[in-house]
Amino acid sequence: MSGHSKWAQIKHKKAKTDLAKGKAFSKLIRLITVAARQGGGNPENNPRLRLVIQKAREMNMPQENIERAIKKGTGELEGVSYEEVTYEGYGPGGVAVMVEATTDNRNRTTAEIRHIFSKHGGSLGETGCVSWIFERKGLLSFEKGKVDEDEVMTVAIEAGAEDVRTTETTLDVLTAPDDFEKVKEAFDQTGLEYVVAQITMIPKTTVSLEGKQAQQLLNLIEALEDHDDVQEVYANFDIADEVLESLKD
């Protein structure tokens, strides 16, 4: 998982300081609308909606925007009908890439995602071609040197986390998706500060990249993430932390 959590931290920090908040808000509004449509508008009874609302609040989205998106999802207000689509393909070096999107026009989005893959040295594949490489997990990532590692271990074990993995720069707590909120709440009560807390896709195997291929892959991921319809991008790359940092400078 080397590189995976580091990239998640880089993305998280970028999102917090991104000037294009309008785009971030529009993506979150889509997620809130879809979550409310699928599971109802009460976050107490809809874990997915609850997590998205928390993410929106972290981005300082106004409460009225959140409430309006919920009402569009439940049908109380008119709004665009979005569907969720997952794309699978390959990036430079044969890296597996999964893309989660919300769209009101599947044909248009598919054509645009295919073009982005091709433009950056990748190829869009068939459904199921790479999904088997990933597992959905809860992830809480901590920066080494900023937390007590023994305390993180203890809290994780007592809260029911599945695993704690260490890299050169991070301490990563993995949970089953259904246990994520419980584990996150346990850490919130201790005051241990995590950098990333999300439900994500963790690769079972990774592909090592460096140099030009590493840069090409990150360019592909950034281009996909910049697309208005794309919510999340997952890839099974293994790029050394120091290489990641140098590529992002």
mmCIF file of C-alpha atoms in Angstrom:
data_model
loop_
_atom_site.group_PDB
_atom_site.id
_atom_site.type_symbol
_atom_site.label_atom_id
_atom_site.label_comp_id
_atom_site.label_asym_id
_atom_site.label_seq_id
_atom_site.Cartn_x
_atom_site.Cartn_y
_atom_site.Cartn_z
ATOM 1 C CA MET A 1 0.000 0.000 0.000
ATOM 2 C CA SER A 2 3.071 2.227 -0.109
ATOM 3 C CA GLY A 3 2.158 5.423 -1.890
ATOM 4 C CA HIS A 4 -1.596 4.820 -1.621
ATOM 5 C CA SER A 5 -2.146 6.507 1.730
ATOM 6 C CA LYS A 6 0.490 9.134 0.968
ATOM 7 C CA TRP A 7 -1.392 10.047 -2.206
ATOM 8 C CA ALA A 8 -4.639 10.116 -0.208
ATOM 9 C CA GLN A 9 -3.022 12.605 2.183
ATOM 10 C CA ILE A 10 -1.762 14.773 -0.684
ATOM 11 C CA LYS A 11 -5.251 14.817 -2.241
ATOM 12 C CA HIS A 12 -6.871 15.596 1.107
ATOM 13 C CA LYS A 13 -4.575 18.548 1.782
ATOM 14 C CA LYS A 14 -5.071 19.829 -1.774
ATOM 15 C CA ALA A 15 -8.846 19.638 -1.393
ATOM 16 C CA LYS A 16 -8.728 21.631 1.825
ATOM 17 C CA THR A 17 -6.849 24.463 0.117
ATOM 18 C CA ASP A 18 -8.309 24.171 -3.379
ATOM 19 C CA LEU A 19 -9.483 27.514 -4.741
ATOM 20 C CA ALA A 20 -11.977 25.751 -7.021
ATOM 21 C CA LYS A 21 -14.393 25.173 -4.161
ATOM 22 C CA GLY A 22 -17.305 25.569 -6.529
ATOM 23 C CA LYS A 23 -16.328 22.334 -8.260
ATOM 24 C CA ALA A 24 -15.774 20.549 -4.943
ATOM 25 C CA PHE A 25 -19.192 21.692 -3.729
ATOM 26 C CA SER A 26 -20.959 20.577 -6.908
ATOM 27 C CA LYS A 27 -19.446 17.087 -6.613
ATOM 28 C CA LEU A 28 -20.480 16.816 -2.972
ATOM 29 C CA ILE A 29 -23.996 18.032 -3.759
ATOM 30 C CA ARG A 30 -24.326 15.192 -6.261
ATOM 31 C CA LEU A 31 -23.199 12.676 -3.630
ATOM 32 C CA ILE A 32 -25.639 14.054 -1.061
ATOM 33 C CA THR A 33 -28.489 13.939 -3.587
ATOM 34 C CA VAL A 34 -27.744 10.340 -4.602
ATOM 35 C CA ALA A 35 -27.311 9.198 -0.980
ATOM 36 C CA ALA A 36 -30.604 10.815 0.041
ATOM 37 C CA ARG A 37 -32.425 9.286 -2.934
ATOM 38 C CA GLN A 38 -31.129 5.799 -2.156
ATOM 39 C CA GLY A 39 -31.335 5.757 1.637
ATOM 40 C CA GLY A 40 -33.658 8.581 2.661
ATOM 41 C CA GLY A 41 -33.063 12.117 3.867
ATOM 42 C CA ASN A 42 -32.463 11.400 7.562
ATOM 43 C CA PRO A 43 -28.702 11.068 8.174
ATOM 44 C CA GLU A 44 -29.332 9.257 11.468
ATOM 45 C CA ASN A 45 -30.836 6.370 9.500
ATOM 46 C CA ASN A 46 -28.597 6.719 6.439
ATOM 47 C CA PRO A 47 -24.893 6.101 7.196
ATOM 48 C CA ARG A 48 -23.784 6.974 3.675
ATOM 49 C CA LEU A 49 -25.581 10.323 3.789
ATOM 50 C CA ARG A 50 -24.144 11.000 7.233
ATOM 51 C CA LEU A 51 -20.567 10.512 5.983
ATOM 52 C CA VAL A 52 -21.085 12.735 2.941
ATOM 53 C CA ILE A 53 -22.620 15.491 5.067
ATOM 54 C CA GLN A 54 -19.623 15.334 7.396
ATOM 55 C CA LYS A 55 -17.284 15.662 4.414
ATOM 56 C CA ALA A 56 -19.318 18.634 3.150
ATOM 57 C CA ARG A 57 -19.065 20.350 6.522
ATOM 58 C CA GLU A 58 -15.289 19.798 6.558
ATOM 59 C CA MET A 59 -15.238 21.709 3.265
ATOM 60 C CA ASN A 60 -17.312 24.474 4.909
ATOM 61 C CA MET A 61 -20.334 23.930 2.686
ATOM 62 C CA PRO A 62 -23.248 26.087 3.893
ATOM 63 C CA GLN A 63 -25.989 24.170 5.695
ATOM 64 C CA GLU A 64 -28.626 25.480 3.295
ATOM 65 C CA ASN A 65 -26.767 23.896 0.367
ATOM 66 C CA ILE A 66 -26.717 20.570 2.187
ATOM 67 C CA GLU A 67 -30.418 20.726 2.999
ATOM 68 C CA ARG A 68 -31.321 21.679 -0.577
ATOM 69 C CA ALA A 69 -29.337 18.728 -1.951
ATOM 70 C CA ILE A 70 -31.088 16.357 0.455
ATOM 71 C CA LYS A 71 -34.507 17.632 -0.616
ATOM 72 C CA LYS A 72 -33.594 17.157 -4.278
ATOM 73 C CA GLY A 73 -32.644 13.585 -3.474
ATOM 74 C CA THR A 74 -35.873 12.844 -1.624
ATOM 75 C CA GLY A 75 -37.985 14.524 -4.294
ATOM 76 C CA GLU A 76 -39.119 17.469 -2.150
ATOM 77 C CA LEU A 77 -37.425 19.786 -4.645
ATOM 78 C CA GLU A 78 -36.988 19.339 -8.383
ATOM 79 C CA GLY A 79 -33.495 18.489 -9.494
ATOM 80 C CA VAL A 80 -31.361 16.659 -12.052
ATOM 81 C CA SER A 81 -31.508 12.869 -11.830
ATOM 82 C CA TYR A 82 -28.027 11.423 -11.382
ATOM 83 C CA GLU A 83 -26.927 7.811 -11.681
ATOM 84 C CA GLU A 84 -23.767 6.232 -10.324
ATOM 85 C CA VAL A 85 -21.339 4.676 -12.787
ATOM 86 C CA THR A 86 -18.069 2.818 -12.192
ATOM 87 C CA TYR A 87 -15.390 2.699 -14.876
ATOM 88 C CA GLU A 88 -12.447 0.299 -14.925
ATOM 89 C CA GLY A 89 -9.273 0.449 -16.950
ATOM 90 C CA TYR A 90 -5.504 0.486 -17.033
ATOM 91 C CA GLY A 91 -2.983 3.269 -16.644
ATOM 92 C CA PRO A 92 0.699 3.518 -17.638
ATOM 93 C CA GLY A 93 2.696 0.468 -16.559
ATOM 94 C CA GLY A 94 -0.443 -1.686 -16.390
ATOM 95 C CA VAL A 95 -1.718 -0.036 -13.199
ATOM 96 C CA ALA A 96 -5.342 -0.941 -12.434
ATOM 97 C CA VAL A 97 -7.627 2.107 -12.240
ATOM 98 C CA MET A 98 -11.211 2.350 -10.952
ATOM 99 C CA VAL A 99 -13.305 5.495 -11.366
ATOM 100 C CA GLU A 100 -16.531 6.228 -9.480
ATOM 101 C CA ALA A 101 -18.738 8.868 -11.117
ATOM 102 C CA THR A 102 -22.194 10.417 -10.890
ATOM 103 C CA THR A 103 -23.712 11.537 -14.168
ATOM 104 C CA ASP A 104 -26.919 12.712 -15.799
ATOM 105 C CA ASN A 105 -25.693 11.487 -19.191
ATOM 106 C CA ARG A 106 -23.900 8.129 -19.138
ATOM 107 C CA ASN A 107 -22.980 8.153 -22.852
ATOM 108 C CA ARG A 108 -21.332 11.572 -22.644
ATOM 109 C CA THR A 109 -19.411 10.723 -19.481
ATOM 110 C CA THR A 110 -18.229 7.374 -20.850
ATOM 111 C CA ALA A 111 -16.861 9.007 -23.999
ATOM 112 C CA GLU A 112 -15.060 11.691 -21.978
ATOM 113 C CA ILE A 113 -13.556 9.212 -19.508
ATOM 114 C CA ARG A 114 -12.370 7.016 -22.393
ATOM 115 C CA HIS A 115 -10.693 10.058 -23.975
ATOM 116 C CA ILE A 116 -8.899 10.941 -20.711
ATOM 117 C CA PHE A 117 -7.530 7.393 -20.383
ATOM 118 C CA SER A 118 -6.280 7.408 -23.987
ATOM 119 C CA LYS A 119 -4.762 10.882 -23.735
ATOM 120 C CA HIS A 120 -2.658 9.895 -20.708
ATOM 121 C CA GLY A 121 -1.311 6.545 -21.833
ATOM 122 C CA GLY A 122 -4.079 4.335 -20.458
ATOM 123 C CA SER A 123 -7.098 2.457 -21.747
ATOM 124 C CA LEU A 124 -10.690 2.063 -20.576
ATOM 125 C CA GLY A 125 -11.562 -1.606 -20.003
ATOM 126 C CA GLU A 126 -14.624 -3.764 -19.543
ATOM 127 C CA THR A 127 -16.653 -3.941 -16.334
ATOM 128 C CA GLY A 128 -14.930 -6.322 -13.917
ATOM 129 C CA CYS A 129 -11.500 -6.174 -15.538
ATOM 130 C CA VAL A 130 -9.788 -4.715 -12.448
ATOM 131 C CA SER A 131 -12.402 -4.535 -9.668
ATOM 132 C CA TRP A 132 -11.257 -7.901 -8.308
ATOM 133 C CA ILE A 133 -7.921 -6.295 -7.402
ATOM 134 C CA PHE A 134 -9.576 -3.943 -4.864
ATOM 135 C CA GLU A 135 -11.377 -4.343 -1.536
ATOM 136 C CA ARG A 136 -13.660 -1.703 -0.029
ATOM 137 C CA LYS A 137 -12.286 -0.682 3.383
ATOM 138 C CA GLY A 138 -12.470 2.112 5.900
ATOM 139 C CA LEU A 139 -9.164 4.018 6.144
ATOM 140 C CA LEU A 140 -7.875 6.352 8.833
ATOM 141 C CA SER A 141 -4.396 7.613 8.025
ATOM 142 C CA PHE A 142 -2.076 9.289 10.549
ATOM 143 C CA GLU A 143 1.213 11.093 9.967
ATOM 144 C CA LYS A 144 4.128 9.399 11.684
ATOM 145 C CA GLY A 145 5.794 11.573 14.273
ATOM 146 C CA LYS A 146 2.582 13.491 15.010
ATOM 147 C CA VAL A 147 0.783 10.756 16.952
ATOM 148 C CA ASP A 148 1.704 8.141 19.539
ATOM 149 C CA GLU A 149 1.936 4.934 17.489
ATOM 150 C CA ASP A 150 1.259 2.659 20.466
ATOM 151 C CA GLU A 151 -1.876 4.627 21.308
ATOM 152 C CA VAL A 152 -3.094 4.403 17.718
ATOM 153 C CA MET A 153 -2.555 0.648 17.816
ATOM 154 C CA THR A 154 -4.397 0.290 21.112
ATOM 155 C CA VAL A 155 -7.394 2.380 20.077
ATOM 156 C CA ALA A 156 -7.612 0.573 16.728
ATOM 157 C CA ILE A 157 -7.592 -2.877 18.301
ATOM 158 C CA GLU A 158 -10.098 -1.984 21.015
ATOM 159 C CA ALA A 159 -12.461 -0.342 18.506
ATOM 160 C CA GLY A 160 -12.492 -3.389 16.233
ATOM 161 C CA ALA A 161 -10.242 -2.310 13.352
ATOM 162 C CA GLU A 162 -9.067 -5.048 11.002
ATOM 163 C CA ASP A 163 -5.445 -4.006 10.605
ATOM 164 C CA VAL A 164 -2.868 -1.302 11.242
ATOM 165 C CA ARG A 165 -0.197 -0.869 8.565
ATOM 166 C CA THR A 166 2.883 1.317 8.669
ATOM 167 C CA THR A 167 4.759 2.999 5.853
ATOM 168 C CA GLU A 168 7.760 5.316 5.932
ATOM 169 C CA THR A 169 5.553 8.320 6.655
ATOM 170 C CA THR A 170 2.079 7.068 7.638
ATOM 171 C CA LEU A 171 0.221 4.851 10.071
ATOM 172 C CA ASP A 172 -2.893 3.433 8.403
ATOM 173 C CA VAL A 173 -5.837 1.911 10.248
ATOM 174 C CA LEU A 174 -8.055 -0.323 8.098
ATOM 175 C CA THR A 175 -11.604 -1.326 8.983
ATOM 176 C CA ALA A 176 -14.528 -3.200 7.497
ATOM 177 C CA PRO A 177 -16.851 -0.630 5.852
ATOM 178 C CA ASP A 178 -19.587 -1.302 8.412
ATOM 179 C CA ASP A 179 -17.150 -0.693 11.291
ATOM 180 C CA PHE A 180 -15.662 2.527 9.923
ATOM 181 C CA GLU A 181 -17.894 4.968 11.807
ATOM 182 C CA LYS A 182 -17.421 3.114 15.095
ATOM 183 C CA VAL A 183 -13.618 3.129 14.758
ATOM 184 C CA LYS A 184 -13.553 6.739 13.618
ATOM 185 C CA GLU A 185 -15.663 7.780 16.599
ATOM 186 C CA ALA A 186 -13.260 5.992 18.949
ATOM 187 C CA PHE A 187 -10.369 8.038 17.544
ATOM 188 C CA ASP A 188 -12.413 11.257 17.679
ATOM 189 C CA GLN A 189 -12.906 10.709 21.408
ATOM 190 C CA THR A 190 -9.159 10.333 22.018
ATOM 191 C CA GLY A 191 -8.156 13.499 20.172
ATOM 192 C CA LEU A 192 -5.664 11.606 17.989
ATOM 193 C CA GLU A 193 -5.556 13.620 14.771
ATOM 194 C CA TYR A 194 -5.863 11.726 11.498
ATOM 195 C CA VAL A 195 -5.157 13.272 8.099
ATOM 196 C CA VAL A 196 -7.520 11.072 6.093
ATOM 197 C CA ALA A 197 -10.720 9.331 7.215
ATOM 198 C CA GLN A 198 -12.777 7.756 4.456
ATOM 199 C CA ILE A 199 -14.223 4.590 2.991
ATOM 200 C CA THR A 200 -12.024 3.730 0.042
ATOM 201 C CA MET A 201 -10.825 0.917 -2.204
ATOM 202 C CA ILE A 202 -7.585 -0.730 -1.087
ATOM 203 C CA PRO A 203 -5.596 -2.734 -3.675
ATOM 204 C CA LYS A 204 -4.695 -6.346 -2.872
ATOM 205 C CA THR A 205 -1.625 -6.131 -5.121
ATOM 206 C CA THR A 206 0.368 -3.166 -6.395
ATOM 207 C CA VAL A 207 2.446 -2.207 -9.437
ATOM 208 C CA SER A 208 5.730 -0.376 -8.852
ATOM 209 C CA LEU A 209 6.316 2.744 -10.926
ATOM 210 C CA GLU A 210 9.031 5.372 -11.099
ATOM 211 C CA GLY A 211 10.264 8.118 -13.369
ATOM 212 C CA LYS A 212 8.232 8.964 -16.464
ATOM 213 C CA GLN A 213 5.594 6.274 -15.901
ATOM 214 C CA ALA A 214 4.973 7.496 -12.360
ATOM 215 C CA GLN A 215 4.436 11.031 -13.620
ATOM 216 C CA GLN A 216 2.178 9.832 -16.444
ATOM 217 C CA LEU A 217 0.023 7.884 -14.017
ATOM 218 C CA LEU A 218 -0.374 10.823 -11.641
ATOM 219 C CA ASN A 219 -1.278 13.027 -14.612
ATOM 220 C CA LEU A 220 -3.965 10.493 -15.581
ATOM 221 C CA ILE A 221 -5.359 10.366 -12.052
ATOM 222 C CA GLU A 222 -5.419 14.159 -11.758
ATOM 223 C CA ALA A 223 -7.146 14.528 -15.131
ATOM 224 C CA LEU A 224 -9.792 12.005 -14.108
ATOM 225 C CA GLU A 225 -10.310 13.647 -10.711
ATOM 226 C CA ASP A 226 -10.686 17.027 -12.391
ATOM 227 C CA HIS A 227 -13.637 15.798 -14.459
ATOM 228 C CA ASP A 228 -16.915 17.244 -13.172
ATOM 229 C CA ASP A 229 -18.651 13.850 -13.013
ATOM 230 C CA VAL A 230 -15.846 11.948 -11.244
ATOM 231 C CA GLN A 231 -16.136 11.426 -7.494
ATOM 232 C CA GLU A 232 -13.261 9.053 -6.690
ATOM 233 C CA VAL A 233 -10.312 7.473 -8.479
ATOM 234 C CA TYR A 234 -8.548 4.372 -7.155
ATOM 235 C CA ALA A 235 -5.338 2.833 -8.527
ATOM 236 C CA ASN A 236 -2.986 0.063 -7.396
ATOM 237 C CA PHE A 237 0.264 1.959 -7.936
ATOM 238 C CA ASP A 238 3.283 1.670 -5.675
ATOM 239 C CA ILE A 239 5.315 4.870 -5.886
ATOM 240 C CA ALA A 240 7.880 5.609 -3.187
ATOM 241 C CA ASP A 241 6.814 8.423 -0.844
ATOM 242 C CA GLU A 242 9.842 10.570 -1.672
ATOM 243 C CA VAL A 243 9.128 10.170 -5.394
ATOM 244 C CA LEU A 244 5.498 11.157 -4.825
ATOM 245 C CA GLU A 245 6.585 14.268 -2.954
ATOM 246 C CA SER A 246 9.075 15.243 -5.673
ATOM 247 C CA LEU A 247 6.493 14.764 -8.411
ATOM 248 C CA LYS A 248 3.971 16.922 -6.580
ATOM 249 C CA ASP A 249 6.359 19.813 -5.799
#
